[in-house]
Amino acid sequence: MSTAPDPIAAVAEGLGRTGYIASRPIALALHLAQHLQKPILVEGPAGVGKTELSRAIAAWQGLPLHRLQCHEGLDESRALYEWKYGKQLLYTQILKDRIAPMLGDAPVLAPALKALEGFSDLFFSEQFLEPRPLLAALREPRGCVLLIDEIDKADEAFEAFLLELLADHAVTIPELGTIRAAVPPMVLLTSNGMRELGDALKRRCLHLFIGLPSPEMEARIVAARLPGIPALLLRQIVLFIAGLRALDLKKLPSISETIDWARALTLLHTEHLSPDLVRETLNILLKHEADISAAQPALAPLAFQAKRDAETGMPLPA
């Protein structure tokens, strides 16, 4: 009896070919988003691969990636479109000599204004429109991946502005009307939890939380990024990181710091962790001086424990 292929595993395998190791919840959320044509709100601490997921999807699907980096004060003129004022000014200068004869025959103001009516429509037409990431994404003929990065840094007014795009894959430009995507983009919004997002935005999205990985998952991620890393060193790294994350720190090291640290240790031709080496390279893992000071007493025990556990050959905690 044949077994139907697992579509969730197929998604994870496709992302894996780009170097992105996806857990089953990540692959499931992506599978559902593709078929339901709904955006995904990806939450989690900084550095766990939220932004990288968008790049992996675009690479796997062979689609362009449009990224909107959110920040305080972001408005639709920077996110959706703006008018090409320089081009409008140039056209105004070109038409200047032709306007005077046109108005010279108008005896009063009303006919003169009527003669100029057509020019207002001309200057606010498609040829003077400069697309920004949101509009560019809607206009991709084959679809695309649209990343709205760190939406929690934008104002609530901008969050409300996004609702039409998230629900209908469309935006409204007053001078041109509603522009709708021929092929709806795959939309991902990321949040680091700096502020609570509105219920209206959350209702329009599937929710995905990416947390800090287990040692087993983190070893797979690092191995995908650094294929040549020695297996024993890799085990020591992820076990040490797991112990470090158990400390009371202001900012726990994330996956991005683990990858950077593993790359640095490889460049230093490290074979096993030592307390001195850990102290010398700790600033790669911890970004706050208070955390570095707080971790100092635990570094030697954690390094020895990681080395001892790695050498046993026991499976990494999943």
Short mmCIF file of the C-alpha atoms (twelve columns), coordinates in Angstrom:
data_MODEL
# 
_entry.id   MODEL 
# 
loop_
_atom_site.group_PDB 
_atom_site.id 
_atom_site.type_symbol 
_atom_site.label_atom_id 
_atom_site.label_alt_id 
_atom_site.label_comp_id 
_atom_site.label_asym_id 
_atom_site.label_seq_id 
_atom_site.Cartn_x 
_atom_site.Cartn_y 
_atom_site.Cartn_z 
_atom_site.pdbx_PDB_model_num 
ATOM 1   C CA . MET A 1   0.000   0.000  0.000   1 
ATOM 2   C CA . SER A 2   1.506   3.340  -1.089  1 
ATOM 3   C CA . THR A 3   1.849   6.188  1.341   1 
ATOM 4   C CA . ALA A 4   0.918   9.709  0.276   1 
ATOM 5   C CA . PRO A 5   3.880   12.112 0.318   1 
ATOM 6   C CA . ASP A 6   4.057   14.437 3.278   1 
ATOM 7   C CA . PRO A 7   3.685   18.021 1.956   1 
ATOM 8   C CA . ILE A 8   5.081   19.465 5.188   1 
ATOM 9   C CA . ALA A 9   8.253   17.412 4.832   1 
ATOM 10  C CA . ALA A 10  8.497   18.542 1.214   1 
ATOM 11  C CA . VAL A 11  8.453   22.196 2.327   1 
ATOM 12  C CA . ALA A 12  11.164  21.535 4.936   1 
ATOM 13  C CA . GLU A 13  13.237  19.725 2.304   1 
ATOM 14  C CA . GLY A 14  12.857  22.602 -0.154  1 
ATOM 15  C CA . LEU A 15  13.996  25.146 2.429   1 
ATOM 16  C CA . GLY A 16  16.819  22.819 3.412   1 
ATOM 17  C CA . ARG A 17  18.201  22.966 -0.125  1 
ATOM 18  C CA . THR A 18  18.759  26.696 0.419   1 
ATOM 19  C CA . GLY A 19  20.589  26.075 3.699   1 
ATOM 20  C CA . TYR A 20  17.635  26.952 5.938   1 
ATOM 21  C CA . ILE A 21  16.840  24.202 8.455   1 
ATOM 22  C CA . ALA A 22  13.131  24.479 9.195   1 
ATOM 23  C CA . SER A 23  11.300  22.848 12.068  1 
ATOM 24  C CA . ARG A 24  7.972   21.196 11.348  1 
ATOM 25  C CA . PRO A 25  5.954   24.165 12.742  1 
ATOM 26  C CA . ILE A 26  7.779   26.489 10.336  1 
ATOM 27  C CA . ALA A 27  7.176   24.184 7.361   1 
ATOM 28  C CA . LEU A 28  3.519   23.722 8.347   1 
ATOM 29  C CA . ALA A 29  2.909   27.475 8.615   1 
ATOM 30  C CA . LEU A 30  4.470   28.044 5.206   1 
ATOM 31  C CA . HIS A 31  2.447   25.230 3.602   1 
ATOM 32  C CA . LEU A 32  -0.803  26.640 4.985   1 
ATOM 33  C CA . ALA A 33  0.083   30.209 4.011   1 
ATOM 34  C CA . GLN A 34  0.744   29.159 0.418   1 
ATOM 35  C CA . HIS A 35  -2.580  27.378 0.040   1 
ATOM 36  C CA . LEU A 36  -4.739  29.761 2.071   1 
ATOM 37  C CA . GLN A 37  -3.022  32.838 0.570   1 
ATOM 38  C CA . LYS A 38  -2.630  34.378 3.999   1 
ATOM 39  C CA . PRO A 39  0.325   36.331 5.399   1 
ATOM 40  C CA . ILE A 40  2.438   34.940 8.235   1 
ATOM 41  C CA . LEU A 41  3.236   36.974 11.336  1 
ATOM 42  C CA . VAL A 42  6.589   35.603 12.505  1 
ATOM 43  C CA . GLU A 43  7.460   36.468 16.100  1 
ATOM 44  C CA . GLY A 44  10.419  35.579 18.267  1 
ATOM 45  C CA . PRO A 45  13.629  36.992 19.689  1 
ATOM 46  C CA . ALA A 46  16.125  38.717 17.431  1 
ATOM 47  C CA . GLY A 47  18.540  36.467 15.582  1 
ATOM 48  C CA . VAL A 48  16.488  33.253 15.364  1 
ATOM 49  C CA . GLY A 49  16.093  33.336 11.563  1 
ATOM 50  C CA . LYS A 50  12.861  35.267 10.988  1 
ATOM 51  C CA . THR A 51  14.266  37.482 8.243   1 
ATOM 52  C CA . GLU A 52  16.360  34.662 6.827   1 
ATOM 53  C CA . LEU A 53  13.196  32.598 6.355   1 
ATOM 54  C CA . SER A 54  11.955  35.083 3.750   1 
ATOM 55  C CA . ARG A 55  15.224  34.878 1.838   1 
ATOM 56  C CA . ALA A 56  15.085  31.082 1.930   1 
ATOM 57  C CA . ILE A 57  11.506  31.013 0.612   1 
ATOM 58  C CA . ALA A 58  12.400  33.354 -2.249  1 
ATOM 59  C CA . ALA A 59  15.468  31.285 -3.158  1 
ATOM 60  C CA . TRP A 60  13.554  27.998 -2.970  1 
ATOM 61  C CA . GLN A 61  10.617  29.240 -5.057  1 
ATOM 62  C CA . GLY A 62  12.792  31.215 -7.475  1 
ATOM 63  C CA . LEU A 63  10.871  34.419 -6.732  1 
ATOM 64  C CA . PRO A 64  12.052  37.996 -6.203  1 
ATOM 65  C CA . LEU A 65  12.183  39.268 -2.633  1 
ATOM 66  C CA . HIS A 66  10.859  42.728 -1.750  1 
ATOM 67  C CA . ARG A 67  11.772  43.939 1.725   1 
ATOM 68  C CA . LEU A 68  10.275  46.818 3.676   1 
ATOM 69  C CA . GLN A 69  12.293  47.683 6.778   1 
ATOM 70  C CA . CYS A 70  9.948   49.271 9.303   1 
ATOM 71  C CA . HIS A 71  10.899  52.103 11.620  1 
ATOM 72  C CA . GLU A 72  9.225   54.808 13.655  1 
ATOM 73  C CA . GLY A 73  7.586   57.415 11.440  1 
ATOM 74  C CA . LEU A 74  7.289   55.137 8.397   1 
ATOM 75  C CA . ASP A 75  4.402   56.221 6.162   1 
ATOM 76  C CA . GLU A 76  2.851   55.166 2.876   1 
ATOM 77  C CA . SER A 77  5.001   57.550 0.808   1 
ATOM 78  C CA . ARG A 78  8.067   55.506 1.798   1 
ATOM 79  C CA . ALA A 79  6.377   52.118 1.805   1 
ATOM 80  C CA . LEU A 80  3.903   52.231 -1.079  1 
ATOM 81  C CA . TYR A 81  4.687   54.934 -3.633  1 
ATOM 82  C CA . GLU A 82  5.714   58.516 -4.182  1 
ATOM 83  C CA . TRP A 83  5.462   60.901 -7.082  1 
ATOM 84  C CA . LYS A 84  8.504   61.694 -9.208  1 
ATOM 85  C CA . TYR A 85  8.600   65.379 -8.375  1 
ATOM 86  C CA . GLY A 86  11.751  65.995 -10.395 1 
ATOM 87  C CA . LYS A 87  10.167  64.546 -13.508 1 
ATOM 88  C CA . GLN A 88  6.979   66.543 -12.885 1 
ATOM 89  C CA . LEU A 89  9.062   69.715 -12.629 1 
ATOM 90  C CA . LEU A 90  10.898  68.916 -15.856 1 
ATOM 91  C CA . TYR A 91  7.633   68.385 -17.714 1 
ATOM 92  C CA . THR A 92  6.316   71.649 -16.270 1 
ATOM 93  C CA . GLN A 93  9.275   73.521 -17.736 1 
ATOM 94  C CA . ILE A 94  8.804   71.836 -21.114 1 
ATOM 95  C CA . LEU A 95  5.125   72.805 -21.225 1 
ATOM 96  C CA . LYS A 96  5.639   76.307 -19.895 1 
ATOM 97  C CA . ASP A 97  6.022   77.920 -23.303 1 
ATOM 98  C CA . ARG A 98  2.915   76.153 -24.598 1 
ATOM 99  C CA . ILE A 99  0.649   77.134 -21.735 1 
ATOM 100 C CA . ALA A 100 0.726   80.887 -22.323 1 
ATOM 101 C CA . PRO A 101 -0.674  80.760 -25.896 1 
ATOM 102 C CA . MET A 102 -3.327  78.305 -24.717 1 
ATOM 103 C CA . LEU A 103 -4.516  80.710 -22.016 1 
ATOM 104 C CA . GLY A 104 -4.151  83.847 -24.122 1 
ATOM 105 C CA . ASP A 105 -7.454  83.252 -25.904 1 
ATOM 106 C CA . ALA A 106 -9.367  82.753 -22.653 1 
ATOM 107 C CA . PRO A 107 -11.153 86.056 -21.832 1 
ATOM 108 C CA . VAL A 108 -11.970 85.148 -18.207 1 
ATOM 109 C CA . LEU A 109 -10.679 82.817 -15.459 1 
ATOM 110 C CA . ALA A 110 -13.200 79.976 -15.836 1 
ATOM 111 C CA . PRO A 111 -12.275 79.053 -19.442 1 
ATOM 112 C CA . ALA A 112 -8.584  79.270 -18.521 1 
ATOM 113 C CA . LEU A 113 -9.018  76.813 -15.673 1 
ATOM 114 C CA . LYS A 114 -10.986 74.493 -17.920 1 
ATOM 115 C CA . ALA A 115 -8.141  74.531 -20.434 1 
ATOM 116 C CA . LEU A 116 -5.728  73.376 -17.704 1 
ATOM 117 C CA . GLU A 117 -7.871  70.556 -16.335 1 
ATOM 118 C CA . GLY A 118 -6.161  67.861 -18.337 1 
ATOM 119 C CA . PHE A 119 -2.723  68.682 -17.001 1 
ATOM 120 C CA . SER A 120 -3.534  67.726 -13.387 1 
ATOM 121 C CA . ASP A 121 -4.462  64.214 -14.512 1 
ATOM 122 C CA . LEU A 122 -1.299  63.968 -16.599 1 
ATOM 123 C CA . PHE A 123 1.036   64.839 -13.731 1 
ATOM 124 C CA . PHE A 124 -0.566  62.273 -11.393 1 
ATOM 125 C CA . SER A 125 -0.497  59.330 -13.787 1 
ATOM 126 C CA . GLU A 126 1.445   56.090 -13.959 1 
ATOM 127 C CA . GLN A 127 4.440   57.612 -15.731 1 
ATOM 128 C CA . PHE A 128 5.121   59.870 -12.741 1 
ATOM 129 C CA . LEU A 129 4.646   57.141 -10.111 1 
ATOM 130 C CA . GLU A 130 7.674   55.754 -8.215  1 
ATOM 131 C CA . PRO A 131 6.813   52.333 -6.709  1 
ATOM 132 C CA . ARG A 132 8.107   51.497 -3.246  1 
ATOM 133 C CA . PRO A 133 8.380   47.926 -1.842  1 
ATOM 134 C CA . LEU A 134 4.647   47.332 -1.228  1 
ATOM 135 C CA . LEU A 135 3.479   48.490 -4.643  1 
ATOM 136 C CA . ALA A 136 6.420   46.812 -6.386  1 
ATOM 137 C CA . ALA A 137 5.472   43.521 -4.739  1 
ATOM 138 C CA . LEU A 138 1.858   43.750 -5.894  1 
ATOM 139 C CA . ARG A 139 2.999   44.393 -9.456  1 
ATOM 140 C CA . GLU A 140 5.285   41.374 -9.785  1 
ATOM 141 C CA . PRO A 141 3.770   39.386 -12.683 1 
ATOM 142 C CA . ARG A 142 4.862   35.982 -11.298 1 
ATOM 143 C CA . GLY A 143 4.361   36.826 -7.634  1 
ATOM 144 C CA . CYS A 144 7.087   37.385 -5.072  1 
ATOM 145 C CA . VAL A 145 7.983   37.167 -1.415  1 
ATOM 146 C CA . LEU A 146 7.190   40.367 0.485   1 
ATOM 147 C CA . LEU A 147 8.990   40.823 3.801   1 
ATOM 148 C CA . ILE A 148 7.634   43.510 6.125   1 
ATOM 149 C CA . ASP A 149 10.460  43.429 8.625   1 
ATOM 150 C CA . GLU A 150 10.092  44.463 12.282  1 
ATOM 151 C CA . ILE A 151 6.502   45.674 11.997  1 
ATOM 152 C CA . ASP A 152 6.545   46.295 15.757  1 
ATOM 153 C CA . LYS A 153 8.851   49.289 15.151  1 
ATOM 154 C CA . ALA A 154 6.249   51.043 12.969  1 
ATOM 155 C CA . ASP A 155 3.444   53.212 14.325  1 
ATOM 156 C CA . GLU A 156 -0.084  51.935 14.854  1 
ATOM 157 C CA . ALA A 157 -1.284  54.169 12.012  1 
ATOM 158 C CA . PHE A 158 0.984   52.378 9.554   1 
ATOM 159 C CA . GLU A 159 -0.152  49.026 10.928  1 
ATOM 160 C CA . ALA A 160 -3.751  50.057 10.138  1 
ATOM 161 C CA . PHE A 161 -2.691  51.152 6.646   1 
ATOM 162 C CA . LEU A 162 -1.468  47.593 5.945   1 
ATOM 163 C CA . LEU A 163 -4.845  45.952 6.594   1 
ATOM 164 C CA . GLU A 164 -6.148  46.327 3.028   1 
ATOM 165 C CA . LEU A 165 -2.982  44.817 1.575   1 
ATOM 166 C CA . LEU A 166 -2.976  41.895 4.027   1 
ATOM 167 C CA . ALA A 167 -6.660  41.067 3.522   1 
ATOM 168 C CA . ASP A 168 -7.164  41.726 -0.198  1 
ATOM 169 C CA . HIS A 169 -3.650  41.829 -1.696  1 
ATOM 170 C CA . ALA A 170 -4.540  45.306 -2.897  1 
ATOM 171 C CA . VAL A 171 -3.815  48.959 -2.143  1 
ATOM 172 C CA . THR A 172 -5.675  52.146 -2.959  1 
ATOM 173 C CA . ILE A 173 -3.947  55.171 -4.467  1 
ATOM 174 C CA . PRO A 174 -6.328  58.169 -4.467  1 
ATOM 175 C CA . GLU A 175 -5.252  59.442 -7.887  1 
ATOM 176 C CA . LEU A 176 -5.275  56.000 -9.574  1 
ATOM 177 C CA . GLY A 177 -7.780  53.873 -7.660  1 
ATOM 178 C CA . THR A 178 -7.306  50.351 -6.313  1 
ATOM 179 C CA . ILE A 179 -4.343  48.313 -7.534  1 
ATOM 180 C CA . ARG A 180 -4.724  44.567 -7.004  1 
ATOM 181 C CA . ALA A 181 -2.043  41.885 -7.327  1 
ATOM 182 C CA . ALA A 182 -2.432  39.576 -10.324 1 
ATOM 183 C CA . VAL A 183 -0.521  36.944 -8.347  1 
ATOM 184 C CA . PRO A 184 -0.765  37.449 -4.556  1 
ATOM 185 C CA . PRO A 185 2.664   37.728 -2.940  1 
ATOM 186 C CA . MET A 186 3.789   35.491 -0.101  1 
ATOM 187 C CA . VAL A 187 3.786   38.009 2.767   1 
ATOM 188 C CA . LEU A 188 5.812   37.619 5.959   1 
ATOM 189 C CA . LEU A 189 5.739   40.144 8.773   1 
ATOM 190 C CA . THR A 190 8.351   39.858 11.507  1 
ATOM 191 C CA . SER A 191 8.177   41.164 15.064  1 
ATOM 192 C CA . ASN A 192 10.664  41.166 17.935  1 
ATOM 193 C CA . GLY A 193 7.926   41.986 20.440  1 
ATOM 194 C CA . MET A 194 8.868   45.629 21.041  1 
ATOM 195 C CA . ARG A 195 5.157   46.495 21.261  1 
ATOM 196 C CA . GLU A 196 1.840   44.680 21.189  1 
ATOM 197 C CA . LEU A 197 0.391   44.449 17.691  1 
ATOM 198 C CA . GLY A 198 -3.267  45.159 17.012  1 
ATOM 199 C CA . ASP A 199 -5.913  42.448 16.864  1 
ATOM 200 C CA . ALA A 200 -6.999  43.518 13.364  1 
ATOM 201 C CA . LEU A 201 -3.536  42.771 11.972  1 
ATOM 202 C CA . LYS A 202 -3.248  39.485 13.868  1 
ATOM 203 C CA . ARG A 203 -6.626  38.266 12.579  1 
ATOM 204 C CA . ARG A 204 -5.421  38.602 9.003   1 
ATOM 205 C CA . CYS A 205 -2.277  36.534 9.582   1 
ATOM 206 C CA . LEU A 206 -1.232  33.038 10.440  1 
ATOM 207 C CA . HIS A 207 0.940   33.107 13.548  1 
ATOM 208 C CA . LEU A 208 4.380   31.531 13.820  1 
ATOM 209 C CA . PHE A 209 6.708   31.792 16.794  1 
ATOM 210 C CA . ILE A 210 10.370  30.910 16.261  1 
ATOM 211 C CA . GLY A 211 12.169  30.452 19.555  1 
ATOM 212 C CA . LEU A 212 15.693  29.524 20.516  1 
ATOM 213 C CA . PRO A 213 16.493  26.049 19.153  1 
ATOM 214 C CA . SER A 214 17.387  22.862 20.981  1 
ATOM 215 C CA . PRO A 215 21.042  21.714 20.793  1 
ATOM 216 C CA . GLU A 216 20.096  19.078 18.207  1 
ATOM 217 C CA . MET A 217 18.334  21.604 15.946  1 
ATOM 218 C CA . GLU A 218 21.055  24.203 16.433  1 
ATOM 219 C CA . ALA A 219 23.726  21.674 15.440  1 
ATOM 220 C CA . ARG A 220 21.838  21.024 12.192  1 
ATOM 221 C CA . ILE A 221 21.577  24.761 11.500  1 
ATOM 222 C CA . VAL A 222 25.282  25.412 12.129  1 
ATOM 223 C CA . ALA A 223 26.316  22.384 10.077  1 
ATOM 224 C CA . ALA A 224 24.221  23.667 7.161   1 
ATOM 225 C CA . ARG A 225 26.029  27.016 7.288   1 
ATOM 226 C CA . LEU A 226 29.508  25.600 8.004   1 
ATOM 227 C CA . PRO A 227 29.646  22.195 6.291   1 
ATOM 228 C CA . GLY A 228 33.291  21.617 7.162   1 
ATOM 229 C CA . ILE A 229 33.077  22.167 10.903  1 
ATOM 230 C CA . PRO A 230 34.443  19.190 12.952  1 
ATOM 231 C CA . ALA A 231 31.618  17.166 14.482  1 
ATOM 232 C CA . LEU A 232 33.125  17.129 17.980  1 
ATOM 233 C CA . LEU A 233 33.652  20.887 18.010  1 
ATOM 234 C CA . LEU A 234 30.100  21.402 16.783  1 
ATOM 235 C CA . ARG A 235 28.718  19.311 19.637  1 
ATOM 236 C CA . GLN A 236 30.785  21.273 22.172  1 
ATOM 237 C CA . ILE A 237 29.567  24.584 20.762  1 
ATOM 238 C CA . VAL A 238 25.857  23.830 20.933  1 
ATOM 239 C CA . LEU A 239 26.117  22.240 24.390  1 
ATOM 240 C CA . PHE A 240 28.049  25.251 25.709  1 
ATOM 241 C CA . ILE A 241 25.499  27.636 24.190  1 
ATOM 242 C CA . ALA A 242 22.661  25.703 25.828  1 
ATOM 243 C CA . GLY A 243 24.353  26.073 29.195  1 
ATOM 244 C CA . LEU A 244 25.002  29.771 28.605  1 
ATOM 245 C CA . ARG A 245 21.333  30.347 27.809  1 
ATOM 246 C CA . ALA A 246 20.396  28.901 31.193  1 
ATOM 247 C CA . LEU A 247 22.116  31.851 32.907  1 
ATOM 248 C CA . ASP A 248 20.268  34.981 33.957  1 
ATOM 249 C CA . LEU A 249 21.377  37.293 31.145  1 
ATOM 250 C CA . LYS A 250 19.892  40.437 29.648  1 
ATOM 251 C CA . LYS A 251 20.280  39.195 26.065  1 
ATOM 252 C CA . LEU A 252 20.680  35.476 25.462  1 
ATOM 253 C CA . PRO A 253 22.843  34.466 22.487  1 
ATOM 254 C CA . SER A 254 20.706  33.593 19.475  1 
ATOM 255 C CA . ILE A 255 21.288  31.426 16.430  1 
ATOM 256 C CA . SER A 256 23.035  34.214 14.551  1 
ATOM 257 C CA . GLU A 257 25.566  34.604 17.382  1 
ATOM 258 C CA . THR A 258 26.109  30.842 17.490  1 
ATOM 259 C CA . ILE A 259 26.898  30.779 13.762  1 
ATOM 260 C CA . ASP A 260 29.270  33.734 14.091  1 
ATOM 261 C CA . TRP A 261 31.013  32.096 17.051  1 
ATOM 262 C CA . ALA A 262 31.340  28.761 15.248  1 
ATOM 263 C CA . ARG A 263 32.804  30.535 12.228  1 
ATOM 264 C CA . ALA A 264 35.295  32.388 14.445  1 
ATOM 265 C CA . LEU A 265 36.355  29.189 16.226  1 
ATOM 266 C CA . THR A 266 36.852  27.473 12.880  1 
ATOM 267 C CA . LEU A 267 39.051  30.336 11.667  1 
ATOM 268 C CA . LEU A 268 41.116  29.936 14.854  1 
ATOM 269 C CA . HIS A 269 41.571  26.213 14.071  1 
ATOM 270 C CA . THR A 270 39.927  25.265 17.352  1 
ATOM 271 C CA . GLU A 271 39.640  21.563 18.163  1 
ATOM 272 C CA . HIS A 272 37.974  21.825 21.559  1 
ATOM 273 C CA . LEU A 273 36.707  24.543 23.884  1 
ATOM 274 C CA . SER A 274 38.872  25.849 26.668  1 
ATOM 275 C CA . PRO A 275 37.974  28.439 29.319  1 
ATOM 276 C CA . ASP A 276 40.619  30.850 28.022  1 
ATOM 277 C CA . LEU A 277 39.421  30.630 24.427  1 
ATOM 278 C CA . VAL A 278 35.814  31.093 25.521  1 
ATOM 279 C CA . ARG A 279 36.728  34.241 27.479  1 
ATOM 280 C CA . GLU A 280 38.656  35.679 24.527  1 
ATOM 281 C CA . THR A 281 35.755  35.203 22.123  1 
ATOM 282 C CA . LEU A 282 32.815  35.779 24.485  1 
ATOM 283 C CA . ASN A 283 32.078  39.190 22.977  1 
ATOM 284 C CA . ILE A 284 30.861  37.394 19.854  1 
ATOM 285 C CA . LEU A 285 28.124  35.718 21.893  1 
ATOM 286 C CA . LEU A 286 27.214  38.393 24.427  1 
ATOM 287 C CA . LYS A 287 26.628  42.006 23.418  1 
ATOM 288 C CA . HIS A 288 26.212  43.629 26.835  1 
ATOM 289 C CA . GLU A 289 29.138  44.218 29.183  1 
ATOM 290 C CA . ALA A 290 26.935  43.369 32.164  1 
ATOM 291 C CA . ASP A 291 26.181  39.950 30.635  1 
ATOM 292 C CA . ILE A 292 29.879  39.306 29.975  1 
ATOM 293 C CA . SER A 293 30.706  40.098 33.595  1 
ATOM 294 C CA . ALA A 294 27.816  37.992 34.902  1 
ATOM 295 C CA . ALA A 295 28.835  34.982 32.804  1 
ATOM 296 C CA . GLN A 296 32.538  34.972 33.792  1 
ATOM 297 C CA . PRO A 297 32.236  32.675 36.869  1 
ATOM 298 C CA . ALA A 298 30.315  30.055 34.856  1 
ATOM 299 C CA . LEU A 299 32.542  29.939 31.773  1 
ATOM 300 C CA . ALA A 300 35.058  27.331 32.956  1 
ATOM 301 C CA . PRO A 301 32.451  24.891 34.332  1 
ATOM 302 C CA . LEU A 302 30.318  25.261 31.208  1 
ATOM 303 C CA . ALA A 303 33.299  24.728 28.868  1 
ATOM 304 C CA . PHE A 304 34.472  21.592 30.733  1 
ATOM 305 C CA . GLN A 305 30.916  20.233 30.924  1 
ATOM 306 C CA . ALA A 306 30.332  20.799 27.212  1 
ATOM 307 C CA . LYS A 307 33.609  19.068 26.313  1 
ATOM 308 C CA . ARG A 308 32.852  16.099 28.571  1 
ATOM 309 C CA . ASP A 309 29.255  15.676 27.335  1 
ATOM 310 C CA . ALA A 310 30.303  16.043 23.680  1 
ATOM 311 C CA . GLU A 311 32.897  13.275 24.003  1 
ATOM 312 C CA . THR A 312 30.362  10.758 25.358  1 
ATOM 313 C CA . GLY A 313 28.721  10.495 21.947  1 
ATOM 314 C CA . MET A 314 25.238  10.666 23.451  1 
ATOM 315 C CA . PRO A 315 22.509  12.154 21.195  1 
ATOM 316 C CA . LEU A 316 22.070  15.893 21.570  1 
ATOM 317 C CA . PRO A 317 18.921  17.043 23.396  1 
ATOM 318 C CA . ALA A 318 16.115  17.532 20.881  1 
# 
